[in-house]
């Protein structure tokens, strides 16, 4: 297997890595509850997909009130 003749400089590695970027995900809106959702996924807020209920979501748990 071919091996590199010289070690790459830090500048060279860093220049290559300038293209490693995070990007903001694109959101669409749920037609049922109008909340922003990832497209082609079941809505995590109301459980609907393409206007049909797919999964039943449990009601949100109430905050713990154990402290007197
Ligand atoms: Zn929804």
XYZ file of C-alpha atoms and ligand atoms in Angstrom:
69
model
C 0.000 0.000 0.000
C 1.227 3.479 -0.812
C 2.454 5.457 2.140
C 2.756 9.206 2.418
C 6.341 10.394 1.981
C 6.012 13.260 4.422
C 3.843 14.143 7.351
C 1.083 16.593 6.432
C 1.507 20.003 7.956
C -0.993 21.162 10.545
C -2.017 23.912 8.140
C -2.792 21.374 5.454
C -4.932 19.254 7.792
C -6.722 22.301 9.136
C -7.402 23.650 5.655
C -9.027 20.346 4.757
C -11.086 20.394 7.941
C -12.487 23.882 7.260
C -15.161 22.079 5.238
C -16.306 20.083 8.270
C -19.299 22.111 9.319
C -22.513 21.597 11.180
C -25.620 22.814 9.486
C -29.031 23.587 10.837
C -31.579 20.901 10.025
C -34.465 21.867 7.762
C -37.831 21.803 9.419
C -41.293 21.578 7.971
C -44.497 22.085 9.912
C -46.901 19.426 11.094
C -50.280 19.928 9.362
C -51.997 18.629 12.499
C -50.429 20.669 15.312
C -48.380 23.197 13.259
C -45.229 22.520 15.221
C -41.856 22.308 13.455
C -40.985 18.686 12.642
C -38.378 16.784 10.653
C -39.917 15.883 7.288
C -40.770 12.242 6.464
C -41.023 11.425 10.183
C -43.978 10.883 12.500
C -44.689 14.079 14.406
C -43.228 13.683 17.929
C -45.773 16.110 19.365
C -49.086 14.656 18.175
C -48.095 11.273 16.630
C -49.606 12.030 13.219
C -48.146 11.297 9.820
C -49.771 12.379 6.526
C -52.810 13.530 8.498
C -53.372 10.128 10.127
C -52.729 9.179 13.745
C -49.863 6.672 13.695
C -48.732 6.385 17.289
C -50.467 7.190 20.526
C -48.470 9.496 22.703
C -48.629 9.244 26.434
C -49.556 12.415 28.280
C -46.604 14.334 29.590
C -45.495 13.286 33.027
C -46.115 15.866 35.683
C -43.098 17.283 37.412
C -42.034 15.487 40.526
C -43.238 17.158 43.682
C -41.638 15.022 46.335
C -40.055 17.812 48.324
C -42.323 19.028 51.135
Zn -48.079 17.239 15.015
